[in-house]
Coordinates of C-alpha atoms in Angstrom, one line a residue:
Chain F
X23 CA 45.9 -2.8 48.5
X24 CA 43.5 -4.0 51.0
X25 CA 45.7 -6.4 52.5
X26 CA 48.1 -4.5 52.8
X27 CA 45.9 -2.0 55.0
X28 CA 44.9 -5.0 56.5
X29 CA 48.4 -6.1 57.5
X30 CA 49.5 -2.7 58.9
X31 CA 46.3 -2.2 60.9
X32 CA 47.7 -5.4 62.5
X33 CA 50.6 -3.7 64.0
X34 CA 49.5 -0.5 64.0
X35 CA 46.6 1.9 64.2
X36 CA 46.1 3.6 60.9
X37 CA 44.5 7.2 60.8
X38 CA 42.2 7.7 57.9
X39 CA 44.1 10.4 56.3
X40 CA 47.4 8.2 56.4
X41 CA 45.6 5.2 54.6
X42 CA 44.4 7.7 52.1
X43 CA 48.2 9.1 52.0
X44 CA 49.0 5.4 51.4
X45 CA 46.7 5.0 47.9
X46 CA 47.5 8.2 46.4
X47 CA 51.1 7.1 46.5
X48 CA 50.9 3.7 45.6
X49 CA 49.5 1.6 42.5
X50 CA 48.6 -2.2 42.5
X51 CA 50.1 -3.8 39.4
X52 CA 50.1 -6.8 37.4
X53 CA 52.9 -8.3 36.1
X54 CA 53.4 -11.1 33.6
X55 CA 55.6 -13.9 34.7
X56 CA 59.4 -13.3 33.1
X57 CA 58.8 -9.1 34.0
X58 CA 61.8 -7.0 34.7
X59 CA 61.1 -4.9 37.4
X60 CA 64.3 -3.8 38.1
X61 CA 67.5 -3.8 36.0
X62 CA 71.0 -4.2 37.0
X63 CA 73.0 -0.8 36.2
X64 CA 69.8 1.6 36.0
X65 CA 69.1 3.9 38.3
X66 CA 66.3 2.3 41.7
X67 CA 63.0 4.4 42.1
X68 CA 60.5 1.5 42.7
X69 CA 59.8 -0.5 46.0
X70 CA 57.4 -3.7 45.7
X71 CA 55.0 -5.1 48.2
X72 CA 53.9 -8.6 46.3
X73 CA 50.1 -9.3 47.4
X74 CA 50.1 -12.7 44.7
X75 CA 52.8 -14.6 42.8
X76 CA 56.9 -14.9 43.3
X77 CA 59.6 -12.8 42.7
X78 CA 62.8 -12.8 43.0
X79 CA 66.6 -10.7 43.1
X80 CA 69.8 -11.6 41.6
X81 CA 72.8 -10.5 40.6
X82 CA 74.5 -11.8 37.5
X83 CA 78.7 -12.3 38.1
X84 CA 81.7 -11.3 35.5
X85 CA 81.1 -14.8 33.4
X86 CA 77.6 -14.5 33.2
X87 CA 75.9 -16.7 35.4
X88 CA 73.0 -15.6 37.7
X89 CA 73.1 -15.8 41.4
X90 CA 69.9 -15.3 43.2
X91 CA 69.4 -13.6 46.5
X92 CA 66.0 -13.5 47.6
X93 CA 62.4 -15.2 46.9
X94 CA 59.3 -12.7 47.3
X95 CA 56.1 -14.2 48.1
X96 CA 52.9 -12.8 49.3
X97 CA 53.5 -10.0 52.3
X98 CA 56.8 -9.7 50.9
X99 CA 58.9 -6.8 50.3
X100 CA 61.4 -6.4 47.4
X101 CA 63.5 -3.9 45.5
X102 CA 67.3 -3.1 45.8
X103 CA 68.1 -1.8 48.7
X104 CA 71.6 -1.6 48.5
X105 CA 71.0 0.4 45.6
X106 CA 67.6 2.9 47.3
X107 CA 69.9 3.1 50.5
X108 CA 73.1 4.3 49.4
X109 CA 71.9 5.9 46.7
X110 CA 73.7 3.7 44.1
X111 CA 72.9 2.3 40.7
X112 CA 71.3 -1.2 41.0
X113 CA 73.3 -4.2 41.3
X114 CA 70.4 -6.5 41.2
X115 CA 67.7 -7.4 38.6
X116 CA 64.6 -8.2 40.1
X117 CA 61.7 -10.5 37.9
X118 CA 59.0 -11.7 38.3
X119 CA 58.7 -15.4 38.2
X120 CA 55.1 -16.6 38.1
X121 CA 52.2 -13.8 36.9
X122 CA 52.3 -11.1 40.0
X123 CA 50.3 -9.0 41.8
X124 CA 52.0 -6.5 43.3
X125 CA 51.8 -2.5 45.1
X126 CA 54.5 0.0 43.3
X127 CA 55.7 2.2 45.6
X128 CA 58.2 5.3 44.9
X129 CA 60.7 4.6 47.3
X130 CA 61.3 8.3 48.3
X131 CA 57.6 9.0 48.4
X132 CA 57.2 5.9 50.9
X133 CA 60.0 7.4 53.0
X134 CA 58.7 10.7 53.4
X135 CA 55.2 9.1 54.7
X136 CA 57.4 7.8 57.8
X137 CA 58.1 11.2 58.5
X138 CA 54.5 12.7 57.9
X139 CA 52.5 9.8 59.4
X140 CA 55.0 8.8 62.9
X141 CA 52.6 6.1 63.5
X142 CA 54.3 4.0 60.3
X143 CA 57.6 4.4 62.0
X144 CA 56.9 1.3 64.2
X145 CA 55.4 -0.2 60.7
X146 CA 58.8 -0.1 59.2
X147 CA 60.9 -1.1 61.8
X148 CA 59.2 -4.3 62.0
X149 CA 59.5 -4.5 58.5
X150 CA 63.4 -3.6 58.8
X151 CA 63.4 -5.8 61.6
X152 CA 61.9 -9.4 59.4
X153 CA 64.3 -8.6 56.7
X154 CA 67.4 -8.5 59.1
X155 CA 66.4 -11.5 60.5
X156 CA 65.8 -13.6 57.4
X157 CA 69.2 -12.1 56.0
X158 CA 71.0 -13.2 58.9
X159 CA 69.5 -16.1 59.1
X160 CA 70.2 -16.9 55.4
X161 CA 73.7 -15.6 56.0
X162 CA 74.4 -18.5 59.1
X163 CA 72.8 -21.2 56.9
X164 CA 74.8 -20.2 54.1
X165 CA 77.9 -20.9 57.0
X166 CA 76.9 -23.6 58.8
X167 CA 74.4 -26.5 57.6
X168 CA 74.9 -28.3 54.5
X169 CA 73.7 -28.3 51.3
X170 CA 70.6 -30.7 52.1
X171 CA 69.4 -29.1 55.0
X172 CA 69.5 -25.7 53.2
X173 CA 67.3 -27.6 51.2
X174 CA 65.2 -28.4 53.3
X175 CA 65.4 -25.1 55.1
X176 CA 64.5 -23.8 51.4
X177 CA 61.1 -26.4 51.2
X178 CA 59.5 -24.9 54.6
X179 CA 60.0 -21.6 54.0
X180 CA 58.7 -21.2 50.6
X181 CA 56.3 -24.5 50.6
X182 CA 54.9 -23.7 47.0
X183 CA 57.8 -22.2 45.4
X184 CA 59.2 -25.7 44.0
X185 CA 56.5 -26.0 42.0
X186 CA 57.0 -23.2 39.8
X187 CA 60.2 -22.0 39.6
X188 CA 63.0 -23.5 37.8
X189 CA 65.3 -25.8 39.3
X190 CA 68.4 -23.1 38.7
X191 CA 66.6 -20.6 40.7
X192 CA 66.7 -23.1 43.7
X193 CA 70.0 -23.9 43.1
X194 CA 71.3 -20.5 42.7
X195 CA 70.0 -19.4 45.8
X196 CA 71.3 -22.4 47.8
X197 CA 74.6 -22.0 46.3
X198 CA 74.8 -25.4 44.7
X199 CA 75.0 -26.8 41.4
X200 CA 71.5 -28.1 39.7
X201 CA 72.9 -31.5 39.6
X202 CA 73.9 -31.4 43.1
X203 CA 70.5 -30.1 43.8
X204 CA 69.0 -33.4 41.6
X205 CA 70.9 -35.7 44.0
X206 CA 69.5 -34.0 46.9
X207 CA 65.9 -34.4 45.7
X208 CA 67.0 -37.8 44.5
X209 CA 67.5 -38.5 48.1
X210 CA 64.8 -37.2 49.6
X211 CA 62.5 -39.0 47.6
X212 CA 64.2 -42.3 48.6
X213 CA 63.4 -41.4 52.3
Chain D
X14 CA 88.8 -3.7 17.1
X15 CA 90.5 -6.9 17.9
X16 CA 89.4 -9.7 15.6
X17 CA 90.7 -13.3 14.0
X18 CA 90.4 -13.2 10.0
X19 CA 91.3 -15.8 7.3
X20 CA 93.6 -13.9 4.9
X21 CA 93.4 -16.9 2.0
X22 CA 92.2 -19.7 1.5
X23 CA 94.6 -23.0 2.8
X24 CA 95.7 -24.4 5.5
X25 CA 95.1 -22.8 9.6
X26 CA 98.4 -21.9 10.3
X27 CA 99.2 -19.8 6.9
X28 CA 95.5 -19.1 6.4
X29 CA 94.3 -17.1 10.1
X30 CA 95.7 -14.1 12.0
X31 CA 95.4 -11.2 14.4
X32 CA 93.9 -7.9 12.4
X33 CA 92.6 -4.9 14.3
X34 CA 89.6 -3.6 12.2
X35 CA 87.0 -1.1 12.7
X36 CA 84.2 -2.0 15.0
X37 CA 80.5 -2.4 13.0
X38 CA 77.8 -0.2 12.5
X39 CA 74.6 -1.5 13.0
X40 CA 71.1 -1.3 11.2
X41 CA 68.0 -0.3 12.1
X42 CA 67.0 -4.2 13.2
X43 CA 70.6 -4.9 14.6
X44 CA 72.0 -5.1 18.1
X45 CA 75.8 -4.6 18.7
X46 CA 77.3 -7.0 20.9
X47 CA 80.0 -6.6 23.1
X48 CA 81.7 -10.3 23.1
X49 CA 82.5 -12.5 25.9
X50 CA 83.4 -15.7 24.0
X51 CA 83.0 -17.2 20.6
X52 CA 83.2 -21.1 19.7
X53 CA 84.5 -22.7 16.8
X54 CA 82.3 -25.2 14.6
X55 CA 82.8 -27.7 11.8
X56 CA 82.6 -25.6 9.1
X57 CA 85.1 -22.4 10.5
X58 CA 87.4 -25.4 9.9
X59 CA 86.0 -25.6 6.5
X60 CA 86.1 -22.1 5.7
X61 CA 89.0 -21.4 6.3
X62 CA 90.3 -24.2 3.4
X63 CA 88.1 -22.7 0.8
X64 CA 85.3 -25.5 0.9
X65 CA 82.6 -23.5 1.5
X66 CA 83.2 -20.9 -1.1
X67 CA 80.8 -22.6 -4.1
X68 CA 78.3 -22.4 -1.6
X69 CA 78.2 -19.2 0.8
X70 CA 81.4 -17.4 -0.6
X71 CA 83.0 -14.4 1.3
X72 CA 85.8 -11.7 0.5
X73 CA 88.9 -12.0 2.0
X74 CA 90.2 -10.8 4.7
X75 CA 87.4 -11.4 6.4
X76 CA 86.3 -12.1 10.5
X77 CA 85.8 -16.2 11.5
X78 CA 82.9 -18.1 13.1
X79 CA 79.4 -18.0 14.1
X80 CA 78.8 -18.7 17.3
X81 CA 78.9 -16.1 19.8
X82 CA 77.8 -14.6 23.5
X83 CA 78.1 -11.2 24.9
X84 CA 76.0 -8.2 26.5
X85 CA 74.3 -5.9 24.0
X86 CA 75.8 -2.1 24.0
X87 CA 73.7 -0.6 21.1
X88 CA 70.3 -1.3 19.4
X89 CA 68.7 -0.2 16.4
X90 CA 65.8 2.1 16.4
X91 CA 63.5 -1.1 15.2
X92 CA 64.7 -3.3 18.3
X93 CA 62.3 -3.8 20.5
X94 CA 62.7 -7.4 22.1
X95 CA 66.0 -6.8 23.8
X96 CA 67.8 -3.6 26.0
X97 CA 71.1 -2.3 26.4
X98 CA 73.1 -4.6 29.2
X99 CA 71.1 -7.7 27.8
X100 CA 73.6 -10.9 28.4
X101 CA 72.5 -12.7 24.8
X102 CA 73.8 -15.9 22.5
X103 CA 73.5 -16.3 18.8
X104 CA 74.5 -18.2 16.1
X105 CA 75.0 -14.9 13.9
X106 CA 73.9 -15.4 10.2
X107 CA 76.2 -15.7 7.5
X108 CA 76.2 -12.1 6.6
X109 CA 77.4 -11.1 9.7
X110 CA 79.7 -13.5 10.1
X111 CA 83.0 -12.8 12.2
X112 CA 82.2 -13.7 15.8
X113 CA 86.2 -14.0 17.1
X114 CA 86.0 -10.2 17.0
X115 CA 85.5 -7.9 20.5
X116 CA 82.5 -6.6 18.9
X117 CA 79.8 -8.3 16.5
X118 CA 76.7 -6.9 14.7
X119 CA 73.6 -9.1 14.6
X120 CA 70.4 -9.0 13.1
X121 CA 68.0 -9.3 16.3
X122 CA 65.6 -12.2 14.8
X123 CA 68.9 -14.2 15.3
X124 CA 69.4 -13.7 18.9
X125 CA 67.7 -14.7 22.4
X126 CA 68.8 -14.1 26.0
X127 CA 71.3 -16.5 27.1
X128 CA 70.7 -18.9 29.5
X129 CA 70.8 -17.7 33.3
X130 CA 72.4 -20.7 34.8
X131 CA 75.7 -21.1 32.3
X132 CA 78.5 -19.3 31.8
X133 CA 79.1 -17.0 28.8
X134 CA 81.8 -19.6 27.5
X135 CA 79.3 -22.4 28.0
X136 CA 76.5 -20.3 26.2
X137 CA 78.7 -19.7 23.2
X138 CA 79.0 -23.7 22.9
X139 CA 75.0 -24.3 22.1
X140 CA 74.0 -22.1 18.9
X141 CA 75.5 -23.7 15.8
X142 CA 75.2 -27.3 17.0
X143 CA 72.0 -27.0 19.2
X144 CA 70.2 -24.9 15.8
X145 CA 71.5 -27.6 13.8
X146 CA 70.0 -31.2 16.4
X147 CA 67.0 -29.1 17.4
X148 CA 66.1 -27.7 13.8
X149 CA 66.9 -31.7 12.5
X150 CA 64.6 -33.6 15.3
X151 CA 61.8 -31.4 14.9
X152 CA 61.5 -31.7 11.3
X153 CA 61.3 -35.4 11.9
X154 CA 58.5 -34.6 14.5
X155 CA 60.3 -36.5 17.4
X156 CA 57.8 -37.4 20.0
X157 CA 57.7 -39.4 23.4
X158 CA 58.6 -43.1 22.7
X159 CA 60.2 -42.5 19.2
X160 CA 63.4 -45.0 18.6
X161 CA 66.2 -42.5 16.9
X162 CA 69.5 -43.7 16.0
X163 CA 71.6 -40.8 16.6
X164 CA 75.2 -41.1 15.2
X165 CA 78.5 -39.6 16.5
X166 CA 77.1 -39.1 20.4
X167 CA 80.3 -37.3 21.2
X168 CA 80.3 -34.7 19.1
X169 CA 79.5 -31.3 19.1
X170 CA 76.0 -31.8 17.2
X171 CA 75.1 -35.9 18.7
X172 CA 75.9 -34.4 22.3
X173 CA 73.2 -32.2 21.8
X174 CA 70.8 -34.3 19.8
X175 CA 71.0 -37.4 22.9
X176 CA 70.0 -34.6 25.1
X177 CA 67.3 -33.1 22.9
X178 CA 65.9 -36.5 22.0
X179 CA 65.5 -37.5 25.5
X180 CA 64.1 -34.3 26.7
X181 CA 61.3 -35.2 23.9
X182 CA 60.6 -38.5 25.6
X183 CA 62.7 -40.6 23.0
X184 CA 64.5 -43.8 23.0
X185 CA 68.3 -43.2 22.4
X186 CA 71.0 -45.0 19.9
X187 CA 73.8 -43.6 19.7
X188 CA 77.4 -44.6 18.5
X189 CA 80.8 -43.7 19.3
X190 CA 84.2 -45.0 19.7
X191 CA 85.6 -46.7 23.4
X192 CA 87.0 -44.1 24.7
X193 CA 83.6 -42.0 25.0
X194 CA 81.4 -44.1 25.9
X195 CA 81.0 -43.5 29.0
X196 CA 80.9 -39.8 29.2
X197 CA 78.2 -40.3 26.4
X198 CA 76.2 -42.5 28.6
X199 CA 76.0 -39.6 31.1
X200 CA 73.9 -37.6 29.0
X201 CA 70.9 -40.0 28.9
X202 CA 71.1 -42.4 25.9
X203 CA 69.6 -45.8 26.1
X204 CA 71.9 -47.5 24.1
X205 CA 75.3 -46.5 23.3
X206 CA 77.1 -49.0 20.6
X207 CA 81.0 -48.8 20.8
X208 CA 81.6 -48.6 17.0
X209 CA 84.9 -50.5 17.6
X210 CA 83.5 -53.2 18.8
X211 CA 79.9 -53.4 18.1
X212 CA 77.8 -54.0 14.6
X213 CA 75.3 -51.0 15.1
X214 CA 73.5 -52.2 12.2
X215 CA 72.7 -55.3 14.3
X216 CA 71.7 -53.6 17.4
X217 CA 69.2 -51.0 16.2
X218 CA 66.0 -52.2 14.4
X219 CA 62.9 -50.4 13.0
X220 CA 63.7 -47.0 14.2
X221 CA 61.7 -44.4 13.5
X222 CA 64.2 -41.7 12.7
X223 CA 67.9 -41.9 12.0
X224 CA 70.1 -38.6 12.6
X225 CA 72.8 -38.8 10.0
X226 CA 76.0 -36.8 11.1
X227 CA 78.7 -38.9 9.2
X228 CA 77.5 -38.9 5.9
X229 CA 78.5 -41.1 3.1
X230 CA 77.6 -45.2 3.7
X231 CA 76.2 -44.1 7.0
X232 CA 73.2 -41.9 5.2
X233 CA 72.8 -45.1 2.5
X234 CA 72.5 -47.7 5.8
X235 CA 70.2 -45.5 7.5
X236 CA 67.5 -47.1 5.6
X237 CA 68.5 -50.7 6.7
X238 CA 67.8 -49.3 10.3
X239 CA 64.5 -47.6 9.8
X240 CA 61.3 -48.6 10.1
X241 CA 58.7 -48.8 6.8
X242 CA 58.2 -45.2 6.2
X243 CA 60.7 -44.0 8.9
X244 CA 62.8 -40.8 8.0
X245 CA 66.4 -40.1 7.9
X246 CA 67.3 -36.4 8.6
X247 CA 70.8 -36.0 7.4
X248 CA 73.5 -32.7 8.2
X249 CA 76.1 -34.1 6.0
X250 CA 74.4 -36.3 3.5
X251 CA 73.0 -35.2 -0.4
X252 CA 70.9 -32.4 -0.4
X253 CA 67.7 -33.2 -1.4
X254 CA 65.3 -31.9 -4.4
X255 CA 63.6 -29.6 -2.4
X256 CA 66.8 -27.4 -1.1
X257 CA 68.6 -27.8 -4.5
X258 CA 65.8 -26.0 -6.1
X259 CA 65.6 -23.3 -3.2
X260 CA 69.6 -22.8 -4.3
X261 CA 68.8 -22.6 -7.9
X262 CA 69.6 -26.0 -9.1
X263 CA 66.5 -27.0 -10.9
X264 CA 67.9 -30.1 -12.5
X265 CA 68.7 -31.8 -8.8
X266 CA 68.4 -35.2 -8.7
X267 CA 68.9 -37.4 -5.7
X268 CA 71.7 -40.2 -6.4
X269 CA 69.6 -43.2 -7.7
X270 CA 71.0 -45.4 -5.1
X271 CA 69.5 -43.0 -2.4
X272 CA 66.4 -42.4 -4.3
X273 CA 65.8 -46.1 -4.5
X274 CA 66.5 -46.8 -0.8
X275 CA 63.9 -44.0 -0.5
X276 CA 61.4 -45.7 -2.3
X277 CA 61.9 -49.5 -1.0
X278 CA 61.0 -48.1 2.5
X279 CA 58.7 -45.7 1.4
X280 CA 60.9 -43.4 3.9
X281 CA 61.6 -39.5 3.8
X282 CA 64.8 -38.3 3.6
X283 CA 65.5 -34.7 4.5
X284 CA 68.8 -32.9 4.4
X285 CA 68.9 -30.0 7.1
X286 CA 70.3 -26.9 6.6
X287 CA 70.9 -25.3 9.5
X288 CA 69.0 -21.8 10.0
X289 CA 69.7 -18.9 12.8
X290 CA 66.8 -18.2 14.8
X291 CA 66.3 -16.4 17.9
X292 CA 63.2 -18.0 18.8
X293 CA 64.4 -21.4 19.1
X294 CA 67.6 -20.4 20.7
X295 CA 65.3 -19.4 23.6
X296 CA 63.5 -22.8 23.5
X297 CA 66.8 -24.6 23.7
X298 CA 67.6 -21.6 27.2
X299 CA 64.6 -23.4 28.7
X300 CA 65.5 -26.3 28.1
X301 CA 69.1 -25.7 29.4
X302 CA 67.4 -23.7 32.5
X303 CA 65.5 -26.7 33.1
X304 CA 68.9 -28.8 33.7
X305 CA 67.2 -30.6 30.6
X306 CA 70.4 -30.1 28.2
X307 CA 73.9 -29.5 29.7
X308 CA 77.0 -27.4 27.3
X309 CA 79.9 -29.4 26.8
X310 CA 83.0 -28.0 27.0
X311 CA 86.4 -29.4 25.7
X312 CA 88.7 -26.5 26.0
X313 CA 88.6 -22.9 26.3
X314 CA 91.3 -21.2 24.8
X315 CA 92.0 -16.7 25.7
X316 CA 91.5 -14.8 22.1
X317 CA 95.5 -14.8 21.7
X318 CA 95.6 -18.7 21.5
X319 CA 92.4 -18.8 19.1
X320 CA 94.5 -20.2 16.4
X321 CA 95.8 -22.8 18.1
X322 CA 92.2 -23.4 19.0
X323 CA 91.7 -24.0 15.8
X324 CA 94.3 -26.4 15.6
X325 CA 92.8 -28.5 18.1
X326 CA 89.2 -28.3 16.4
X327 CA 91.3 -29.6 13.2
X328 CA 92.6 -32.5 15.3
X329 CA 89.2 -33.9 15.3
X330 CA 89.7 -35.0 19.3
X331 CA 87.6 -32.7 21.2
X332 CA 85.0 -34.1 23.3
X333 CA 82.5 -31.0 23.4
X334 CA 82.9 -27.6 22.2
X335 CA 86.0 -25.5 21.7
X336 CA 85.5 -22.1 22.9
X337 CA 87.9 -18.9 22.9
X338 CA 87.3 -16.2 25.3
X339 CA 87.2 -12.7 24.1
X340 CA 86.6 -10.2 26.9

């Protein structure tokens, strides 16, 4: 929990009774790697900041194959936010992949502390603002570069994350086959 | 419930057909499983033309095969390992046989999660024949550097054994005819000998383990292959002392030219019989998550087709599994 003080007395200034608001609504957790934290079709409570560990969202299509959308490391948020934002049933699982640390949050609860506290405001909208960024920018490499600079895209912006998590993650989230991503790392090491 | 039954015992086209059937209850240890796809295995074949009924007899009419994948939609009060909307395989055990059905009922020691990164058709592929390579190898106690004759590479058990074997580290033989070859050197064996052309009897030496999936000579020439006190693990060959007695046949004896093969090389021959488990069905998903062990797939045929399905599986020409999708 203390980094995340930490990190939101970097980009804002935090009243005492607001941090204290903060604990009382939140509870540091951890999770064993393989952990369902969230699960497709049940109804979304639970927003996660991750403070150790990796994470990660996916969705699993009509002939059963998974299809991740998004890593969380340290400082990372994640939840379904399609599903906490419209109001919907989830469409994602989300699972922990290595042994986690992470804050639990009630997503409602958090929401209503942006309205008590207005200093958060600024807080969340940064926040808001990362994750549109990253989406977008996932979105245009999806588009645009191929399958080996995703790759390598993939290796700077989660350095760590090769080494423990199964080579279908990766290749799920790049949107390539595992043998395509073999060849790739195949390649690379021949460089 | 939609589901594919033998109504007697002869041949596929006048023994199989369309029945609509209640769906199953389950027990207190069962999940219900809302099917996606079901494949077809050696033995269905067998079945179905009354072969297997000395040793695992059923009444007729009665639902076909074993292999199965699908989302679980109800759980009995003991289940704890798996939730409602859980995507699982299984190879269901023989009391709850029926798998070409839009529901099944399975005991939940007999199931794992599927894996992630293959389809529910390609999940429903591994069970039968990756119980029956992984359940063989390990009794032999494969380990990293182990030479292992594995016969008939290209089908439905070899595919999965080459892959197994070479996961474990091991040196590959395999055999199979021309035309295979070289889809069966994609999946990582060493040395694959073209029966057509090639003695394999010449080419492999001293092995430490044989896998016998033919049967008959083959199981008898395993032991010119094998090392001194090498084993030969067999699918197809005699049953051995050990599992007559566990089916009540006291009196077993191992055919004395076996026996004495046995003895010469001061070997251990073990036949397998295949048993479901859960637990190693989610060793084999890490292994398949792991890009360790591809499914192979010859044909997937929709539920209305699944007797011609069974045709094709009668054929004997499939390269991989046949697989009919349900839902």
């Amino acid at each position: 929990m203390k980094e995340l003080i930490k990190k939101i007395r970097n980009s804002i200034s935090l009243s005492q009774e607001a941090e204290e608001c903060l604990y009382t609504i939140s509870r540091e957790k951890v999770i064993s790697k393989g952990e369902i934290l969230i699960c497709e079709g049940q109804t979304v409570k639970k927003t996660f900041f991750v403070t150790d560990g990796c994470l990660r969202s996916f969705c699993t299509d009509n002939n059963g194959k998974e299809h991740t959308l998004q890593f969380a490391i340290k400082d990372w948020w994640i939840s379904d936010f399609i599903a906490i934002y419209n109001n919907e049933l989830a469409t994602l699982t989300v699972e922990s992949i290595t042994d986690c640390k992470v804050i639990e949050f009630n997503a409602k609860e958090l929401d209503e502390i942006y309205t008590l506290y207005p200093e958060f405001e600024s807080f969340q909208r940064n926040n808001l603002e990362r994750h549109v960024v990253s989406l977008h920018k996932r979105i245009l490499n999806q588009l645009q570069l191929t399958a080996p600079e995703r790759y390598d895209l993939f290796l700077k912006q989660y350095p760590e994350i090769e080494q423990y998590t199964p080579n279908y993650h990766i290749a799920s989230y790049l949107g390539i086959t595992q043998q395509s991503l073999s060849r790739i790392r195949v390649e690379r090491a021949k460089k | 419930m939609k589901v594919l039954q033998i109504s007697k015992f002869g041949e596929i086209t006048d023994s199989l057909f369309i029945n609509e059937v209640n769906k199953p209850t389950i027990q207190s240890t069962d999940i219900l499983v809302e099917v996606k796809a079901a494949s077809i295995n050696p033995i269905d074949k067998s079945t179905v033309l009354g072969n297997m009924q000395n040793i695992l007899p059923i009444s007729l009419p009665h639902t076909i095969a074993y292999d199965v994948s699908g989302i679980v939609v109800e759980k009995g009060e003991e289940v704890t390992n798996f939730e409602i909307g859980d995507l699982i395989y299984s190879r269901v055990p023989q009391e709850q046989m029926g798998t070409i059905a839009e529901f099944v009922a399975i005991t939940n020691s007999a199931v794992s999660k599927k894996p992630g990164n293959i389809s529910f058709e390609e999940a429903s592929g591994i069970p039968l024949a990756g119980l029956t390579a992984m359940q063989s190898l390990e009794y032999a106690g494969i380990k990293e550097n182990d030479k292992i004759l594995i016969h008939a590479g290209s089908g439905g058990v070899g595919s999965f054994a080459i892959q197994y074997a070479k996961a474990k580290g091991a040196y590959v033989y395999t055999t199979t005819s021309t035309s295979n070859v070289d889809w069966v050197k994609e999946l990582g064996a060493d040395r694959v000998i073209d029966y057509k052309t090639e003695d394999y009897k010449s080419i492999v030496k001293d092995a430490d383990i044989v896998f016998d999936t033919l049967g008959k000579n083959y199981t008898l020439e395993a032991f010119e292959v094998i090392k001194k006190r090498g084993k030969v693990v067999s699918v197809v060959g005699p049953i051995d002392e050990e599992i007559a007695k566990m089916i009540g046949m006291a009196d077993y004896k191992l055919p004395e030219d076996l026996a004495k093969l046995i003895e010469d090389k001061e070997a251990t021959y073990k036949f397998i019989f295949m048993h479901p488990n859960g637990e190693h069905l989610n060793t084999i998903k890490t292994l398949i998550e792991d890009d360790k062990i591809k499914p192979i797939i010859d044909t997937v045929y929709p539920f209305e087709k699944s007797i011609e399905a069974f045709t094709h599986l009668e054929s004997g020409r499939a390269k991989g599994k046949i697989v009919i999708k349900i839902n």
